[in-house]
PDB file of C-alpha atoms and ligand atoms in Angstrom:
ATOM      1  CA  MET A   1     -73.337-124.326  90.765  1.00 38.00           C
ATOM      2  CA  ASN A   2     -71.332-121.475  92.346  1.00 49.00           C
ATOM      3  CA  ASN A   3     -72.067-122.146  95.906  1.00 66.00           C
ATOM      4  CA  LYS A   4     -68.611-123.328  96.753  1.00 81.00           C
ATOM      5  CA  TYR A   5     -66.779-121.657  99.757  1.00 86.00           C
ATOM      6  CA  LYS A   6     -64.043-119.281  98.522  1.00 91.00           C
ATOM      7  CA  ILE A   7     -60.689-119.509 100.214  1.00 96.00           C
ATOM      8  CA  LEU A   8     -57.924-116.916  99.871  1.00 97.00           C
ATOM      9  CA  ILE A   9     -54.370-118.185 100.328  1.00 98.00           C
ATOM     10  CA  ILE A  10     -51.592-115.605 100.963  1.00 97.00           C
ATOM     11  CA  GLU A  11     -48.348-117.543 100.944  1.00 96.00           C
ATOM     12  CA  ASP A  12     -45.308-116.534  99.065  1.00 95.00           C
ATOM     13  CA  GLU A  13     -43.637-119.901  98.818  1.00 93.00           C
ATOM     14  CA  GLU A  14     -44.713-121.328  95.344  1.00 94.00           C
ATOM     15  CA  ASN A  15     -44.649-124.936  96.305  1.00 93.00           C
ATOM     16  CA  ILE A  16     -46.801-124.461  99.500  1.00 93.00           C
ATOM     17  CA  ASN A  17     -49.092-122.098  97.693  1.00 94.00           C
ATOM     18  CA  ASN A  18     -49.568-124.867  94.958  1.00 95.00           C
ATOM     19  CA  LEU A  19     -49.968-127.612  97.374  1.00 94.00           C
ATOM     20  CA  LEU A  20     -52.583-125.827  99.408  1.00 96.00           C
ATOM     21  CA  LYS A  21     -54.469-124.728  96.206  1.00 96.00           C
ATOM     22  CA  ASN A  22     -54.595-128.478  94.887  1.00 96.00           C
ATOM     23  CA  LEU A  23     -55.565-129.739  98.226  1.00 96.00           C
ATOM     24  CA  LEU A  24     -58.382-127.316  98.792  1.00 96.00           C
ATOM     25  CA  GLU A  25     -59.728-127.515  95.195  1.00 96.00           C
ATOM     26  CA  THR A  26     -59.716-131.400  95.653  1.00 95.00           C
ATOM     27  CA  ASN A  27     -61.914-130.891  98.682  1.00 93.00           C
ATOM     28  CA  GLY A  28     -64.409-128.842  96.903  1.00 90.00           C
ATOM     29  CA  TYR A  29     -63.402-125.278  97.619  1.00 93.00           C
ATOM     30  CA  GLN A  30     -62.775-122.403  95.323  1.00 93.00           C
ATOM     31  CA  VAL A  31     -59.381-120.902  95.673  1.00 97.00           C
ATOM     32  CA  VAL A  32     -57.573-117.601  95.035  1.00 97.00           C
ATOM     33  CA  CYS A  33     -53.959-116.962  95.715  1.00 97.00           C
ATOM     34  CA  ALA A  34     -51.856-114.105  96.648  1.00 97.00           C
ATOM     35  CA  LYS A  35     -48.040-113.963  97.151  1.00 96.00           C
ATOM     36  CA  SER A  36     -47.590-110.812  99.197  1.00 97.00           C
ATOM     37  CA  CYS A  37     -49.601-108.829 101.916  1.00 96.00           C
ATOM     38  CA  ALA A  38     -50.443-106.193  99.313  1.00 96.00           C
ATOM     39  CA  GLY A  39     -51.827-108.740  96.760  1.00 96.00           C
ATOM     40  CA  GLY A  40     -53.697-110.427  99.575  1.00 96.00           C
ATOM     41  CA  LYS A  41     -55.431-107.043 100.482  1.00 94.00           C
ATOM     42  CA  MET A  42     -56.527-106.441  96.967  1.00 94.00           C
ATOM     43  CA  LEU A  43     -57.902-109.928  96.519  1.00 95.00           C
ATOM     44  CA  PHE A  44     -59.654-109.783  99.764  1.00 93.00           C
ATOM     45  CA  ALA A  45     -61.516-106.770  98.851  1.00 88.00           C
ATOM     46  CA  SER A  46     -62.338-107.888  95.382  1.00 88.00           C
ATOM     47  CA  HIS A  47     -63.269-111.471  96.151  1.00 88.00           C
ATOM     48  CA  ARG A  48     -64.715-111.367  99.636  1.00 85.00           C
ATOM     49  CA  PRO A  49     -63.400-114.813 100.572  1.00 89.00           C
ATOM     50  CA  ASP A  50     -65.095-116.954 103.293  1.00 89.00           C
ATOM     51  CA  LEU A  51     -61.798-117.826 104.816  1.00 95.00           C
ATOM     52  CA  VAL A  52     -58.151-116.683 104.531  1.00 97.00           C
ATOM     53  CA  ILE A  53     -55.132-118.885 104.881  1.00 97.00           C
ATOM     54  CA  LEU A  54     -52.357-116.439 105.853  1.00 97.00           C
ATOM     55  CA  ASP A  55     -48.573-116.950 105.997  1.00 94.00           C
ATOM     56  CA  LEU A  56     -46.832-114.809 108.456  1.00 91.00           C
ATOM     57  CA  GLY A  57     -43.509-114.341 106.622  1.00 90.00           C
ATOM     58  CA  LEU A  58     -44.321-112.373 103.586  1.00 93.00           C
ATOM     59  CA  PRO A  59     -42.007-110.466 101.289  1.00 95.00           C
ATOM     60  CA  ASP A  60     -43.694-107.013 101.629  1.00 96.00           C
ATOM     61  CA  TYR A  61     -45.060-106.809 104.998  1.00 93.00           C
ATOM     62  CA  ASP A  62     -45.475-109.156 108.010  1.00 91.00           C
ATOM     63  CA  GLY A  63     -48.733-111.251 107.715  1.00 92.00           C
ATOM     64  CA  THR A  64     -50.036-109.686 110.824  1.00 92.00           C
ATOM     65  CA  THR A  65     -50.329-106.396 108.997  1.00 93.00           C
ATOM     66  CA  PHE A  66     -53.014-108.024 106.847  1.00 95.00           C
ATOM     67  CA  LEU A  67     -54.621-109.433 109.891  1.00 94.00           C
ATOM     68  CA  LYS A  68     -54.850-106.139 111.548  1.00 92.00           C
ATOM     69  CA  ASP A  69     -56.324-104.512 108.602  1.00 91.00           C
ATOM     70  CA  VAL A  70     -58.926-107.109 107.851  1.00 90.00           C
ATOM     71  CA  ARG A  71     -60.071-107.229 111.520  1.00 88.00           C
ATOM     72  CA  LYS A  72     -61.003-103.422 111.512  1.00 85.00           C
ATOM     73  CA  ASP A  73     -64.233-104.428 109.804  1.00 81.00           C
ATOM     74  CA  SER A  74     -64.520-108.102 109.128  1.00 82.00           C
ATOM     75  CA  LEU A  75     -64.832-111.290 111.151  1.00 82.00           C
ATOM     76  CA  THR A  76     -63.824-113.482 108.241  1.00 88.00           C
ATOM     77  CA  PRO A  77     -61.948-116.626 109.718  1.00 91.00           C
ATOM     78  CA  VAL A  78     -58.139-116.430 109.293  1.00 94.00           C
ATOM     79  CA  ILE A  79     -55.977-119.471 109.712  1.00 95.00           C
ATOM     80  CA  VAL A  80     -52.206-118.509 110.216  1.00 93.00           C
ATOM     81  CA  LEU A  81     -49.389-120.551 108.713  1.00 91.00           C
ATOM     82  CA  SER A  82     -46.126-120.323 110.758  1.00 83.00           C
ATOM     83  CA  ALA A  83     -42.872-122.237 111.134  1.00 76.00           C
ATOM     84  CA  ARG A  84     -42.311-124.340 114.229  1.00 64.00           C
ATOM     85  CA  THR A  85     -39.994-121.792 115.814  1.00 68.00           C
ATOM     86  CA  ASP A  86     -42.310-118.890 115.761  1.00 69.00           C
ATOM     87  CA  GLU A  87     -44.234-119.587 119.031  1.00 76.00           C
ATOM     88  CA  LYS A  88     -44.428-115.934 119.982  1.00 82.00           C
ATOM     89  CA  ASP A  89     -45.784-114.914 116.464  1.00 83.00           C
ATOM     90  CA  LYS A  90     -48.428-117.508 116.774  1.00 84.00           C
ATOM     91  CA  VAL A  91     -49.722-116.260 120.122  1.00 86.00           C
ATOM     92  CA  ASN A  92     -49.513-112.783 118.842  1.00 88.00           C
ATOM     93  CA  ALA A  93     -51.603-113.664 115.688  1.00 89.00           C
ATOM     94  CA  LEU A  94     -54.194-115.254 117.820  1.00 88.00           C
ATOM     95  CA  ASP A  95     -54.459-112.410 120.122  1.00 87.00           C
ATOM     96  CA  MET A  96     -54.819-110.175 117.012  1.00 89.00           C
ATOM     97  CA  GLY A  97     -57.854-112.165 115.977  1.00 88.00           C
ATOM     98  CA  ALA A  98     -56.584-115.025 113.949  1.00 92.00           C
ATOM     99  CA  ASN A  99     -58.947-118.009 114.481  1.00 90.00           C
ATOM    100  CA  ASP A 100     -56.398-120.828 114.246  1.00 90.00           C
ATOM    101  CA  TYR A 101     -52.912-121.600 113.251  1.00 89.00           C
ATOM    102  CA  VAL A 102     -51.104-124.441 111.458  1.00 90.00           C
ATOM    103  CA  THR A 103     -47.548-125.143 112.001  1.00 87.00           C
ATOM    104  CA  LYS A 104     -45.372-125.966 108.873  1.00 84.00           C
ATOM    105  CA  PRO A 105     -44.884-128.722 107.864  1.00 84.00           C
ATOM    106  CA  PHE A 106     -48.396-129.928 108.251  1.00 87.00           C
ATOM    107  CA  GLY A 107     -50.486-133.090 107.215  1.00 89.00           C
ATOM    108  CA  SER A 108     -53.100-132.699 104.616  1.00 92.00           C
ATOM    109  CA  ALA A 109     -55.968-134.243 106.545  1.00 90.00           C
ATOM    110  CA  GLU A 110     -55.289-132.188 109.669  1.00 88.00           C
ATOM    111  CA  PHE A 111     -55.164-129.076 107.469  1.00 92.00           C
ATOM    112  CA  VAL A 112     -58.497-129.771 105.795  1.00 92.00           C
ATOM    113  CA  ALA A 113     -60.024-130.448 109.171  1.00 89.00           C
ATOM    114  CA  ARG A 114     -58.908-126.948 110.473  1.00 89.00           C
ATOM    115  CA  VAL A 115     -60.463-125.476 107.323  1.00 91.00           C
ATOM    116  CA  ARG A 116     -63.771-127.141 107.944  1.00 87.00           C
ATOM    117  CA  SER A 117     -63.717-126.225 111.508  1.00 84.00           C
ATOM    118  CA  ALA A 118     -62.946-122.555 110.939  1.00 86.00           C
ATOM    119  CA  LEU A 119     -65.782-122.328 108.245  1.00 83.00           C
ATOM    120  CA  ARG A 120     -68.198-124.145 110.624  1.00 76.00           C
ATOM    121  CA  ILE A 121     -67.491-121.571 113.444  1.00 69.00           C
ATOM    122  CA  SER A 122     -68.174-118.630 111.219  1.00 65.00           C
ATOM    123  CA  ARG A 123     -71.355-120.172 109.860  1.00 60.00           C
ATOM    124  CA  ARG A 124     -72.549-120.730 113.295  1.00 57.00           C
ATOM    125  CA  SER A 125     -71.971-117.344 114.531  1.00 56.00           C
ATOM    126  CA  ILE A 126     -73.783-116.043 111.400  1.00 49.00           C
ATOM    127  CA  ASP A 127     -76.659-118.363 111.937  1.00 48.00           C
ATOM    128  CA  GLU A 128     -77.035-118.073 115.764  1.00 49.00           C
ATOM    129  CA  GLY A 129     -75.424-114.818 116.748  1.00 41.00           C
ATOM    130  CA  LYS A 130     -73.664-115.072 119.955  1.00 40.00           C
ATOM    131  CA  LEU A 131     -74.117-118.427 121.532  1.00 43.00           C
ATOM    132  CA  PRO A 132     -74.853-118.006 125.367  1.00 43.00           C
ATOM    133  CA  GLY A 133     -78.507-118.057 126.347  1.00 51.00           C
ATOM    134  CA  GLY A 134     -78.700-121.620 125.158  1.00 75.00           C
ATOM    135  CA  LYS A 135     -76.784-124.798 125.617  1.00 82.00           C
ATOM    136  CA  PHE A 136     -73.449-126.006 124.389  1.00 86.00           C
ATOM    137  CA  LYS A 137     -72.946-129.627 123.508  1.00 86.00           C
ATOM    138  CA  SER A 138     -69.772-131.546 122.443  1.00 86.00           C
ATOM    139  CA  GLY A 139     -70.030-135.291 122.746  1.00 86.00           C
ATOM    140  CA  GLU A 140     -71.210-136.168 126.337  1.00 89.00           C
ATOM    141  CA  LEU A 141     -70.414-132.547 127.512  1.00 91.00           C
ATOM    142  CA  GLU A 142     -73.334-130.215 128.040  1.00 91.00           C
ATOM    143  CA  ILE A 143     -73.241-126.687 129.410  1.00 90.00           C
ATOM    144  CA  ASP A 144     -76.414-124.920 130.282  1.00 86.00           C
ATOM    145  CA  TYR A 145     -75.581-121.265 130.076  1.00 81.00           C
ATOM    146  CA  ASP A 146     -78.828-120.006 131.759  1.00 75.00           C
ATOM    147  CA  ALA A 147     -78.453-122.319 134.791  1.00 80.00           C
ATOM    148  CA  ARG A 148     -74.593-122.220 134.763  1.00 82.00           C
ATOM    149  CA  ARG A 149     -74.470-125.910 135.149  1.00 91.00           C
ATOM    150  CA  VAL A 150     -72.289-128.489 133.367  1.00 94.00           C
ATOM    151  CA  PHE A 151     -72.954-132.149 132.606  1.00 94.00           C
ATOM    152  CA  VAL A 152     -71.066-134.987 131.384  1.00 92.00           C
ATOM    153  CA  GLY A 153     -73.505-137.556 130.315  1.00 90.00           C
ATOM    154  CA  LYS A 154     -76.126-137.731 133.122  1.00 90.00           C
ATOM    155  CA  SER A 155     -74.045-136.699 135.951  1.00 93.00           C
ATOM    156  CA  GLU A 156     -73.427-132.944 136.892  1.00 95.00           C
ATOM    157  CA  VAL A 157     -69.869-131.632 137.206  1.00 95.00           C
ATOM    158  CA  THR A 158     -69.428-129.554 140.243  1.00 94.00           C
ATOM    159  CA  LEU A 159     -67.259-126.533 139.415  1.00 93.00           C
ATOM    160  CA  THR A 160     -66.083-123.331 141.188  1.00 92.00           C
ATOM    161  CA  GLN A 161     -67.277-120.124 139.823  1.00 87.00           C
ATOM    162  CA  THR A 162     -63.894-119.351 138.151  1.00 89.00           C
ATOM    163  CA  GLU A 163     -63.825-122.953 136.659  1.00 94.00           C
ATOM    164  CA  TYR A 164     -67.226-122.452 135.168  1.00 92.00           C
ATOM    165  CA  ASN A 165     -66.385-119.052 133.656  1.00 89.00           C
ATOM    166  CA  ILE A 166     -63.298-120.536 132.058  1.00 94.00           C
ATOM    167  CA  ILE A 167     -65.135-123.472 130.578  1.00 94.00           C
ATOM    168  CA  ALA A 168     -68.027-121.188 129.391  1.00 90.00           C
ATOM    169  CA  PHE A 169     -65.561-118.863 127.717  1.00 90.00           C
ATOM    170  CA  LEU A 170     -63.682-121.664 126.020  1.00 93.00           C
ATOM    171  CA  SER A 171     -66.981-123.285 124.773  1.00 90.00           C
ATOM    172  CA  GLU A 172     -68.169-119.942 123.451  1.00 84.00           C
ATOM    173  CA  HIS A 173     -65.144-120.008 121.278  1.00 86.00           C
ATOM    174  CA  SER A 174     -65.133-123.833 120.699  1.00 86.00           C
ATOM    175  CA  GLY A 175     -62.848-125.070 117.999  1.00 84.00           C
ATOM    176  CA  LYS A 176     -60.529-121.981 118.322  1.00 86.00           C
ATOM    177  CA  VAL A 177     -57.418-121.845 120.354  1.00 89.00           C
ATOM    178  CA  MET A 178     -57.664-119.264 123.022  1.00 91.00           C
ATOM    179  CA  THR A 179     -54.319-117.890 124.207  1.00 91.00           C
ATOM    180  CA  TYR A 180     -53.373-117.752 127.879  1.00 90.00           C
ATOM    181  CA  THR A 181     -53.543-114.011 127.690  1.00 87.00           C
ATOM    182  CA  SER A 182     -57.001-113.848 126.229  1.00 88.00           C
ATOM    183  CA  ILE A 183     -58.401-116.261 128.820  1.00 91.00           C
ATOM    184  CA  ILE A 184     -56.770-114.502 131.679  1.00 89.00           C
ATOM    185  CA  ARG A 185     -58.122-111.150 130.387  1.00 83.00           C
ATOM    186  CA  ASP A 186     -61.624-112.440 130.028  1.00 82.00           C
ATOM    187  CA  ILE A 187     -61.583-114.205 133.496  1.00 83.00           C
ATOM    188  CA  TRP A 188     -59.642-111.927 135.754  1.00 80.00           C
ATOM    189  CA  GLY A 189     -59.558-108.757 133.834  1.00 74.00           C
ATOM    190  CA  TYR A 190     -55.916-108.229 134.632  1.00 72.00           C
ATOM    191  CA  ASN A 191     -52.619-109.982 134.043  1.00 69.00           C
ATOM    192  CA  ASP A 192     -50.035-110.273 136.901  1.00 73.00           C
ATOM    193  CA  LEU A 193     -47.267-112.570 137.425  1.00 71.00           C
ATOM    194  CA  ASN A 194     -49.417-115.187 139.041  1.00 81.00           C
ATOM    195  CA  SER A 195     -52.097-115.286 136.446  1.00 87.00           C
ATOM    196  CA  THR A 196     -50.731-117.992 134.165  1.00 87.00           C
ATOM    197  CA  LYS A 197     -50.013-120.234 137.208  1.00 90.00           C
ATOM    198  CA  LYS A 198     -53.668-119.558 138.498  1.00 91.00           C
ATOM    199  CA  LEU A 199     -55.052-120.466 135.059  1.00 93.00           C
ATOM    200  CA  GLN A 200     -52.969-123.688 134.965  1.00 92.00           C
ATOM    201  CA  VAL A 201     -54.241-124.734 138.238  1.00 94.00           C
ATOM    202  CA  ASN A 202     -57.791-124.057 137.406  1.00 95.00           C
ATOM    203  CA  MET A 203     -57.373-125.807 134.074  1.00 94.00           C
ATOM    204  CA  ALA A 204     -55.866-128.942 135.613  1.00 92.00           C
ATOM    205  CA  ASN A 205     -58.861-129.086 138.049  1.00 94.00           C
ATOM    206  CA  ILE A 206     -61.414-128.549 135.165  1.00 95.00           C
ATOM    207  CA  ARG A 207     -59.934-131.189 132.986  1.00 91.00           C
ATOM    208  CA  LYS A 208     -59.731-133.750 135.837  1.00 92.00           C
ATOM    209  CA  LYS A 209     -63.430-133.156 136.655  1.00 94.00           C
ATOM    210  CA  LEU A 210     -64.337-133.558 132.919  1.00 91.00           C
ATOM    211  CA  GLY A 211     -62.579-136.790 133.033  1.00 88.00           C
ATOM    212  CA  ASP A 212     -59.928-135.609 130.448  1.00 81.00           C
ATOM    213  CA  LYS A 213     -56.840-137.712 130.351  1.00 75.00           C
ATOM    214  CA  PRO A 214     -53.785-137.423 128.310  1.00 70.00           C
ATOM    215  CA  GLY A 215     -53.890-139.589 125.251  1.00 66.00           C
ATOM    216  CA  LYS A 216     -57.501-139.885 124.912  1.00 68.00           C
ATOM    217  CA  SER A 217     -60.081-137.765 122.990  1.00 68.00           C
ATOM    218  CA  ASN A 218     -60.499-134.833 125.308  1.00 84.00           C
ATOM    219  CA  TYR A 219     -62.907-131.928 125.631  1.00 90.00           C
ATOM    220  CA  ILE A 220     -60.141-129.470 126.192  1.00 92.00           C
ATOM    221  CA  VAL A 221     -56.797-129.591 124.385  1.00 88.00           C
ATOM    222  CA  ASN A 222     -53.760-127.869 125.784  1.00 87.00           C
ATOM    223  CA  GLU A 223     -51.897-126.283 122.945  1.00 86.00           C
ATOM    224  CA  LEU A 224     -48.597-126.290 124.717  1.00 84.00           C
ATOM    225  CA  GLY A 225     -47.011-122.727 125.186  1.00 85.00           C
ATOM    226  CA  VAL A 226     -50.016-121.140 123.287  1.00 89.00           C
ATOM    227  CA  GLY A 227     -53.320-121.622 124.958  1.00 92.00           C
ATOM    228  CA  TYR A 228     -56.412-124.116 125.185  1.00 93.00           C
ATOM    229  CA  ARG A 229     -58.916-125.217 122.710  1.00 91.00           C
ATOM    230  CA  MET A 230     -62.322-126.563 123.461  1.00 90.00           C
ATOM    231  CA  CYS A 231     -63.086-129.241 120.949  1.00 85.00           C
ATOM    232  CA  ASP A 232     -66.096-129.618 118.718  1.00 76.00           C
ATOM    233  CA  LYS A 233     -67.101-133.207 118.890  1.00 69.00           C
ATOM    234  CA  ASP A 234     -70.119-132.982 116.781  1.00 56.00           C
ATOM    235  CA  GLU A 235     -68.267-133.060 113.501  1.00 44.00           C
TER     236      GLU A 235
HETATM  237 CA1   CA B 301     -43.233-117.046 103.752  1.00 60.76          CA
END
């Protein structure tokens, strides 16, 4: 009876708070709400939620304070809510360990899809531990981590070593937006002036090789100004 996922909302705007609560309860989730960073921390400790929806602009502290605190000892997925203008804050929150972000104002259907996706990722990492050592599948795309080979349908995609490393990295975090900085750090280990350009060139080649085209359902989505997301197509 009580096996519903529990979601903690930390948001000070009353109407958004209520809207999200109703939306999530309608979709079968159990919801607890806080209106400040401090309140959020208390409820997080006492309720141990499966997912946190976190507004960045809170009255007592910045939402990232909560995030930093939680990430010290917990991998509970966190979706950040932010205003359209806060591009830097979004990137910062993702680099600090947020799993995803939703920009206000947002559509209900998209929001619920993001919640489902974040919960699925955390379930998968609990079920299977770290993914490599097996295969990744998303629609027609298949990555064989042991052989370091990539297929779309029956045909193999020929990738350079760097291209493969990028695609493997994104797939290990599929469903989550990976910021430019986090990808660059993982692939090259350093961040110089040319890194972003280098990443963009590699990404363009990868997406061409995968057959991704603007406007169709793609394997890798470019979150403009933020990073890239490998899509989970087996919803
Ligand atoms: Ca706010």
